[in-house]
Amino acid sequence: MGLAEQYLLPFLNNHWIEVVASCILIYFANLFLERKGTNSSKVPVNEAMTNKSLPSRSRGTQNVIKKGGVGDDDEEEEEASNLVEPLWPDDLQHVPYPHIKLAPEESLRRSNEFYELMNKRRSVRFFSSDPVPREVIDNLIRTAGTAPSGAHTEPWTFVAVGDQEIKKEIRAIVEAEEEINYSKRMGSQWVNDLKGLRTTWVKEYLTEAAWIILVFKQTYGILPDGRKRNHYYHEISTALAGGILLSAIQNAGLVTLTSTPLNCGPQLRTLLNRSSNEKMMLLLPVGYPRHDATVPDLKRKPLDEIMAVV
Ligand SMILES: Cc1cc2nc3c(=O)[nH]c(=O)nc-3n(C[C@H](O)[C@H](O)[C@H](O)COP(=O)(O)O)c2cc1C
């Protein structure tokens, strides 16, 4: 007589109900544990494993790659869920680059001259209401639009406000938020750090300056059919455009104040009818300085503190 006939069959005969019940219990316990693991990671088990095993550049659509770039917030991780047509045709024409080579002395002279011009740039907080022609503002923004951008997506919108009523509304929004920023949100360290600069929540320049230029980054593009197009490095691209804009303002003999009013973005976006893919990065009053304008007597770091040569 075999072992199965001697022991297993009599056992199953007497205890088959317990055996079946145990199997069902183990099956459901396993199912429960699997579900629990999946929910806590919010990523299906098979996809989490796939993403882990791939290098970051080739990971899938689980918001693993931040396309916006440096220091991005969560909102910037919005991505095109479907593949859209490539930005450029495969047979995009490449044309000769026109370049006039300068003599080294001329390069030196120009670099000195540009440095002298830019070294005179200051953040000015007191503006006159002298008008600035619209054509000048057009050229400043044209120049900002020459900035490089990730895959040439040009992920920016510049809103130029010359209308006095809208400027008043902008000022009301900014002052209301800045009062809360200074009294509650910023904290004593930040407020103390700003004391020497004499900045307050009162922003007269917002109604005095001839123009206000608001720089928005577009966190993604919107195709005519509503699908999203990725805007790679939208943050740094728009910041570069902002830097070029500051240089253009200085070059035109105008002044500005680089400002980033905290917590005002959504309200200003609504006021200016911008869409939800546009996030305000900079708010720049642009115009002429008031005759009695002052600036804090700040010094800039010398070259050897900001440059390393290898
Ligand atoms: C990202 C950024 C945000 C800034 N935000 C403000 C601001 O909200 N209000 C303000 O009065 N100045 C602001 N500033 C201006 C700085 O205080 C100023 O650039 C700094 O004191 C150096 O002075 P300068 O621009 O005259 O060289 C900002 C500057 C930068 C670059």
CSV table of C-alpha atoms and ligand atoms in Angstrom, one decimal:
chain,number,residue,atom,x,y,z
A,1,MET,CA,0.0,0.0,0.0
A,2,GLY,CA,1.4,3.4,-1.0
A,3,LEU,CA,1.8,6.4,1.3
A,4,ALA,CA,-0.9,8.3,-0.4
A,5,GLU,CA,-3.4,5.5,0.1
A,6,GLN,CA,-2.3,4.9,3.7
A,7,TYR,CA,-2.3,8.5,5.0
A,8,LEU,CA,-3.3,11.2,2.4
A,9,LEU,CA,-6.6,9.7,1.2
A,10,PRO,CA,-8.0,9.1,4.7
A,11,PHE,CA,-6.9,12.5,5.8
A,12,LEU,CA,-8.6,14.2,2.8
A,13,ASN,CA,-11.6,12.1,3.3
A,14,ASN,CA,-12.0,13.3,6.9
A,15,HIS,CA,-10.8,16.9,6.5
A,16,TRP,CA,-11.6,17.9,2.9
A,17,ILE,CA,-13.8,20.8,4.0
A,18,GLU,CA,-10.9,22.4,6.1
A,19,VAL,CA,-8.5,21.9,3.2
A,20,VAL,CA,-10.7,23.7,0.7
A,21,ALA,CA,-11.5,26.5,3.2
A,22,SER,CA,-7.8,27.0,3.8
A,23,CYS,CA,-7.1,27.3,0.0
A,24,ILE,CA,-9.8,29.9,-0.4
A,25,LEU,CA,-8.5,31.8,2.6
A,26,ILE,CA,-5.0,31.9,1.3
A,27,TYR,CA,-6.2,33.0,-2.2
A,28,PHE,CA,-8.1,36.0,-0.8
A,29,ALA,CA,-5.4,37.0,1.7
A,30,ASN,CA,-2.9,37.0,-1.3
A,31,LEU,CA,-5.3,39.2,-3.3
A,32,PHE,CA,-5.8,41.6,-0.5
A,33,LEU,CA,-2.0,42.0,0.1
A,34,GLU,CA,-1.4,42.6,-3.6
A,35,ARG,CA,-4.0,45.3,-3.8
A,36,LYS,CA,-2.7,47.1,-0.7
A,37,GLY,CA,0.8,47.2,-2.1
A,38,THR,CA,-0.4,48.7,-5.4
A,39,ASN,CA,-2.6,51.4,-3.8
A,40,SER,CA,0.1,52.7,-1.5
A,41,SER,CA,2.5,53.3,-4.5
A,42,LYS,CA,-0.3,54.5,-6.8
A,43,VAL,CA,1.7,52.8,-9.6
A,44,PRO,CA,0.7,49.4,-10.9
A,45,VAL,CA,3.2,46.8,-9.8
A,46,ASN,CA,4.3,45.9,-13.3
A,47,GLU,CA,4.8,49.6,-14.4
A,48,ALA,CA,6.7,50.4,-11.2
A,49,MET,CA,9.1,47.6,-11.9
A,50,THR,CA,9.5,48.6,-15.5
A,51,ASN,CA,10.3,52.2,-14.6
A,52,LYS,CA,12.8,51.2,-12.0
A,53,SER,CA,14.7,49.0,-14.4
A,54,LEU,CA,14.9,51.7,-17.1
A,55,PRO,CA,17.3,54.6,-17.3
A,56,SER,CA,15.6,57.9,-16.5
A,57,ARG,CA,15.6,59.2,-20.0
A,58,SER,CA,13.6,56.2,-21.3
A,59,ARG,CA,11.0,56.0,-18.6
A,60,GLY,CA,7.4,56.0,-19.5
A,61,THR,CA,4.5,58.4,-18.8
A,62,GLN,CA,4.5,58.1,-14.9
A,63,ASN,CA,5.6,61.7,-14.6
A,64,VAL,CA,9.1,60.5,-13.8
A,65,ILE,CA,10.9,62.9,-16.1
A,66,LYS,CA,10.4,66.5,-15.2
A,67,LYS,CA,10.3,68.3,-18.6
A,68,GLY,CA,10.0,71.8,-17.2
A,69,GLY,CA,13.4,71.8,-15.7
A,70,VAL,CA,15.0,73.3,-12.7
A,71,GLY,CA,13.1,73.9,-9.4
A,72,ASP,CA,9.8,73.0,-10.8
A,73,ASP,CA,6.6,72.7,-8.8
A,74,ASP,CA,4.2,69.8,-9.1
A,75,GLU,CA,2.0,71.6,-11.6
A,76,GLU,CA,4.8,71.6,-14.0
A,77,GLU,CA,4.8,67.9,-14.4
A,78,GLU,CA,1.7,68.1,-16.5
A,79,GLU,CA,2.6,66.1,-19.6
A,80,ALA,CA,1.2,65.2,-23.0
A,81,SER,CA,-0.6,61.9,-22.4
A,82,ASN,CA,-0.5,60.9,-26.0
A,83,LEU,CA,2.2,61.2,-28.5
A,84,VAL,CA,1.7,64.2,-30.8
A,85,GLU,CA,3.3,65.1,-34.1
A,86,PRO,CA,7.0,65.9,-33.8
A,87,LEU,CA,7.8,69.6,-33.5
A,88,TRP,CA,9.8,69.6,-36.7
A,89,PRO,CA,9.7,67.6,-39.9
A,90,ASP,CA,12.5,65.1,-40.4
A,91,ASP,CA,13.6,66.9,-43.5
A,92,LEU,CA,13.7,70.4,-41.8
A,93,GLN,CA,16.1,72.5,-43.9
A,94,HIS,CA,19.4,73.5,-42.4
A,95,VAL,CA,20.8,76.7,-43.8
A,96,PRO,CA,24.3,78.3,-43.7
A,97,TYR,CA,24.9,80.4,-40.5
A,98,PRO,CA,25.8,84.0,-41.4
A,99,HIS,CA,28.7,85.2,-39.3
A,100,ILE,CA,30.9,88.2,-39.5
A,101,LYS,CA,34.1,87.6,-37.5
A,102,LEU,CA,35.3,90.5,-35.4
A,103,ALA,CA,38.9,91.3,-34.8
A,104,PRO,CA,39.8,90.4,-31.2
A,105,GLU,CA,40.3,94.1,-30.3
A,106,GLU,CA,36.8,94.8,-31.5
A,107,SER,CA,35.4,92.0,-29.5
A,108,LEU,CA,37.2,93.3,-26.5
A,109,ARG,CA,36.0,96.8,-27.0
A,110,ARG,CA,32.4,95.6,-27.5
A,111,SER,CA,32.5,93.3,-24.5
A,112,ASN,CA,33.8,96.2,-22.3
A,113,GLU,CA,31.1,98.5,-23.6
A,114,PHE,CA,28.3,96.0,-23.0
A,115,TYR,CA,29.6,95.3,-19.5
A,116,GLU,CA,29.7,99.1,-18.7
A,117,LEU,CA,26.1,99.4,-19.9
A,118,MET,CA,24.9,96.4,-18.0
A,119,ASN,CA,26.8,97.4,-14.8
A,120,LYS,CA,24.6,100.5,-14.7
A,121,ARG,CA,21.5,98.4,-14.5
A,122,ARG,CA,19.7,98.7,-11.2
A,123,SER,CA,16.4,97.6,-9.8
A,124,VAL,CA,14.5,100.9,-9.6
A,125,ARG,CA,11.5,101.2,-7.4
A,126,PHE,CA,10.6,104.9,-8.1
A,127,PHE,CA,9.1,105.6,-11.5
A,128,SER,CA,7.9,108.7,-13.3
A,129,SER,CA,4.8,108.5,-15.4
A,130,ASP,CA,6.6,109.7,-18.6
A,131,PRO,CA,5.2,107.7,-21.5
A,132,VAL,CA,7.2,105.1,-23.4
A,133,PRO,CA,6.1,104.5,-27.0
A,134,ARG,CA,4.4,101.2,-27.7
A,135,GLU,CA,7.0,100.5,-30.5
A,136,VAL,CA,9.8,100.5,-28.0
A,137,ILE,CA,7.9,97.9,-25.9
A,138,ASP,CA,7.3,95.8,-29.0
A,139,ASN,CA,11.0,95.8,-29.7
A,140,LEU,CA,11.9,94.9,-26.1
A,141,ILE,CA,9.6,91.9,-26.3
A,142,ARG,CA,10.8,91.0,-29.8
A,143,THR,CA,14.3,90.9,-28.4
A,144,ALA,CA,13.3,88.8,-25.4
A,145,GLY,CA,11.7,86.4,-27.9
A,146,THR,CA,15.1,85.7,-29.4
A,147,ALA,CA,16.1,83.7,-26.3
A,148,PRO,CA,17.0,80.0,-26.8
A,149,SER,CA,14.4,77.5,-25.6
A,150,GLY,CA,14.2,73.8,-25.1
A,151,ALA,CA,13.6,72.2,-28.6
A,152,HIS,CA,12.7,75.7,-29.7
A,153,THR,CA,9.3,75.5,-28.1
A,154,GLU,CA,9.4,79.2,-27.1
A,155,PRO,CA,7.4,78.6,-24.0
A,156,TRP,CA,6.7,82.2,-23.0
A,157,THR,CA,4.0,84.9,-23.1
A,158,PHE,CA,4.8,88.5,-22.4
A,159,VAL,CA,1.8,90.6,-21.4
A,160,ALA,CA,2.4,94.4,-21.8
A,161,VAL,CA,0.0,96.4,-19.7
A,162,GLY,CA,-0.3,100.1,-20.6
A,163,ASP,CA,-3.9,100.6,-19.6
A,164,GLN,CA,-4.1,102.7,-16.3
A,165,GLU,CA,-7.2,100.9,-15.0
A,166,ILE,CA,-5.6,97.4,-15.4
A,167,LYS,CA,-2.5,98.7,-13.7
A,168,LYS,CA,-4.6,99.8,-10.8
A,169,GLU,CA,-6.2,96.4,-10.6
A,170,ILE,CA,-2.7,94.7,-10.7
A,171,ARG,CA,-1.6,97.0,-7.9
A,172,ALA,CA,-4.6,96.2,-5.8
A,173,ILE,CA,-4.0,92.4,-6.2
A,174,VAL,CA,-0.2,92.7,-5.5
A,175,GLU,CA,-0.5,95.0,-2.5
A,176,ALA,CA,-3.2,92.9,-0.9
A,177,GLU,CA,-1.1,89.8,-1.2
A,178,GLU,CA,2.2,91.5,-0.3
A,179,GLU,CA,0.7,92.8,2.9
A,180,ILE,CA,-0.1,89.2,3.9
A,181,ASN,CA,3.3,88.1,2.6
A,182,TYR,CA,5.2,90.6,4.7
A,183,SER,CA,3.1,90.1,7.8
A,184,LYS,CA,2.6,86.3,7.7
A,185,ARG,CA,4.0,84.3,4.9
A,186,MET,CA,7.6,85.4,4.5
A,187,GLY,CA,8.8,85.1,8.1
A,188,SER,CA,11.1,87.3,10.1
A,189,GLN,CA,14.3,86.2,8.5
A,190,TRP,CA,13.2,87.1,5.0
A,191,VAL,CA,11.6,90.4,6.1
A,192,ASN,CA,14.8,91.3,8.0
A,193,ASP,CA,16.9,90.5,4.9
A,194,LEU,CA,14.8,93.0,2.9
A,195,LYS,CA,14.9,95.8,5.5
A,196,GLY,CA,18.0,97.4,4.0
A,197,LEU,CA,16.4,97.5,0.6
A,198,ARG,CA,13.5,99.4,2.0
A,199,THR,CA,10.9,97.3,0.2
A,200,THR,CA,7.4,97.2,1.6
A,201,TRP,CA,4.0,95.9,0.5
A,202,VAL,CA,3.1,99.3,-0.9
A,203,LYS,CA,3.9,99.3,-4.7
A,204,GLU,CA,3.4,102.8,-6.1
A,205,TYR,CA,5.5,102.0,-9.1
A,206,LEU,CA,2.7,99.7,-10.4
A,207,THR,CA,0.6,102.6,-11.2
A,208,GLU,CA,3.4,105.1,-11.9
A,209,ALA,CA,5.5,103.2,-14.5
A,210,ALA,CA,4.4,103.7,-18.1
A,211,TRP,CA,4.1,99.9,-18.6
A,212,ILE,CA,4.1,96.7,-16.7
A,213,ILE,CA,5.4,93.6,-18.5
A,214,LEU,CA,4.3,90.3,-17.0
A,215,VAL,CA,6.4,87.3,-18.1
A,216,PHE,CA,4.5,84.0,-18.1
A,217,LYS,CA,6.1,80.6,-18.7
A,218,GLN,CA,3.9,78.1,-20.7
A,219,THR,CA,4.2,74.8,-18.8
A,220,TYR,CA,2.9,73.0,-21.9
A,221,GLY,CA,1.6,74.0,-25.4
A,222,ILE,CA,-2.0,73.5,-26.5
A,223,LEU,CA,-2.5,72.1,-30.0
A,224,PRO,CA,-5.6,73.3,-32.0
A,225,ASP,CA,-7.3,69.9,-31.2
A,226,GLY,CA,-6.8,70.5,-27.4
A,227,ARG,CA,-3.9,68.0,-27.0
A,228,LYS,CA,-0.9,69.1,-25.0
A,229,ARG,CA,2.6,69.6,-26.4
A,230,ASN,CA,5.5,69.2,-24.1
A,231,HIS,CA,7.5,72.3,-23.4
A,232,TYR,CA,10.9,71.1,-22.4
A,233,TYR,CA,12.9,73.3,-19.9
A,234,HIS,CA,10.1,75.9,-19.9
A,235,GLU,CA,11.3,77.4,-16.6
A,236,ILE,CA,14.9,78.0,-17.6
A,237,SER,CA,14.0,79.0,-21.2
A,238,THR,CA,11.6,81.7,-19.9
A,239,ALA,CA,14.1,82.8,-17.3
A,240,LEU,CA,16.7,83.3,-20.1
A,241,ALA,CA,14.1,85.3,-22.1
A,242,GLY,CA,13.6,87.4,-18.9
A,243,GLY,CA,17.3,88.1,-18.7
A,244,ILE,CA,17.4,89.2,-22.3
A,245,LEU,CA,14.4,91.4,-21.7
A,246,LEU,CA,16.2,93.1,-18.8
A,247,SER,CA,19.2,93.7,-21.0
A,248,ALA,CA,17.0,95.1,-23.8
A,249,ILE,CA,15.3,97.5,-21.3
A,250,GLN,CA,18.7,98.7,-20.1
A,251,ASN,CA,19.9,99.1,-23.7
A,252,ALA,CA,16.8,101.3,-24.5
A,253,GLY,CA,17.6,103.7,-21.7
A,254,LEU,CA,14.7,102.6,-19.6
A,255,VAL,CA,14.5,101.1,-16.1
A,256,THR,CA,12.7,98.2,-14.5
A,257,LEU,CA,12.3,96.3,-11.2
A,258,THR,CA,12.6,92.5,-11.3
A,259,SER,CA,9.8,91.4,-9.1
A,260,THR,CA,8.1,88.1,-8.3
A,261,PRO,CA,5.2,88.9,-6.1
A,262,LEU,CA,4.3,85.8,-4.0
A,263,ASN,CA,0.9,84.3,-4.4
A,264,CYS,CA,-0.3,86.7,-7.0
A,265,GLY,CA,0.1,84.5,-10.1
A,266,PRO,CA,-3.4,82.9,-10.3
A,267,GLN,CA,-5.2,86.2,-9.7
A,268,LEU,CA,-3.1,88.0,-12.3
A,269,ARG,CA,-3.5,85.2,-14.8
A,270,THR,CA,-7.3,85.5,-14.4
A,271,LEU,CA,-7.2,89.3,-14.6
A,272,LEU,CA,-5.2,89.2,-17.8
A,273,ASN,CA,-7.2,86.3,-19.3
A,274,ARG,CA,-4.3,83.9,-19.6
A,275,SER,CA,-4.9,80.2,-19.9
A,276,SER,CA,-4.1,77.6,-17.3
A,277,ASN,CA,-0.9,76.5,-18.9
A,278,GLU,CA,0.6,80.0,-18.3
A,279,LYS,CA,2.3,80.6,-15.0
A,280,MET,CA,3.5,84.1,-14.0
A,281,MET,CA,7.3,84.2,-13.5
A,282,LEU,CA,8.2,87.9,-13.5
A,283,LEU,CA,6.4,91.2,-13.1
A,284,LEU,CA,8.4,94.1,-14.5
A,285,PRO,CA,7.3,97.8,-14.2
A,286,VAL,CA,9.0,99.5,-17.2
A,287,GLY,CA,9.6,103.2,-17.8
A,288,TYR,CA,11.7,106.1,-16.7
A,289,PRO,CA,13.0,106.7,-13.2
A,290,ARG,CA,11.4,109.4,-11.0
A,291,HIS,CA,13.7,112.5,-10.9
A,292,ASP,CA,14.5,111.8,-7.2
A,293,ALA,CA,14.8,108.0,-7.5
A,294,THR,CA,17.3,106.3,-5.2
A,295,VAL,CA,18.7,102.8,-5.1
A,296,PRO,CA,20.4,100.9,-2.3
A,297,ASP,CA,24.2,101.3,-2.4
A,298,LEU,CA,25.0,97.7,-3.3
A,299,LYS,CA,28.3,96.4,-4.5
A,300,ARG,CA,28.7,93.5,-6.9
A,301,LYS,CA,31.0,90.6,-6.4
A,302,PRO,CA,34.3,91.0,-8.1
A,303,LEU,CA,35.2,88.7,-11.0
A,304,ASP,CA,37.4,86.4,-9.0
A,305,GLU,CA,34.5,85.6,-6.7
A,306,ILE,CA,32.1,84.6,-9.4
A,307,MET,CA,34.5,83.0,-11.9
A,308,ALA,CA,36.6,79.9,-11.9
A,309,VAL,CA,39.0,79.2,-14.8
A,310,VAL,CA,40.2,75.7,-15.5
B,1,LIG,C1,14.1,86.5,-8.9
B,1,LIG,C2,14.1,87.9,-8.3
B,1,LIG,C3,13.0,88.3,-7.6
B,1,LIG,C4,13.0,89.6,-7.1
B,1,LIG,N1,11.8,90.0,-6.4
B,1,LIG,C5,11.8,91.3,-6.0
B,1,LIG,C6,10.6,91.8,-5.4
B,1,LIG,O1,9.6,91.1,-5.3
B,1,LIG,N2,10.5,93.1,-5.0
B,1,LIG,C7,11.6,93.9,-5.1
B,1,LIG,O2,11.5,95.0,-4.7
B,1,LIG,N3,12.8,93.5,-5.7
B,1,LIG,C8,12.9,92.2,-6.1
B,1,LIG,N4,14.0,91.8,-6.7
B,1,LIG,C9,15.1,92.7,-7.0
B,1,LIG,C10,16.3,92.4,-6.1
B,1,LIG,O3,16.1,92.9,-4.8
B,1,LIG,C11,17.6,93.1,-6.7
B,1,LIG,O4,17.8,92.5,-8.0
B,1,LIG,C12,18.8,93.0,-5.9
B,1,LIG,O5,18.6,93.7,-4.7
B,1,LIG,C13,20.0,93.5,-6.6
B,1,LIG,O6,19.8,94.9,-7.0
B,1,LIG,P1,20.0,95.3,-8.5
B,1,LIG,O7,19.0,94.6,-9.3
B,1,LIG,O8,19.8,96.8,-8.4
B,1,LIG,O9,21.4,94.9,-8.9
B,1,LIG,C14,14.1,90.5,-7.3
B,1,LIG,C15,15.2,90.0,-8.0
B,1,LIG,C16,15.2,88.8,-8.6
B,1,LIG,C17,16.3,88.3,-9.4
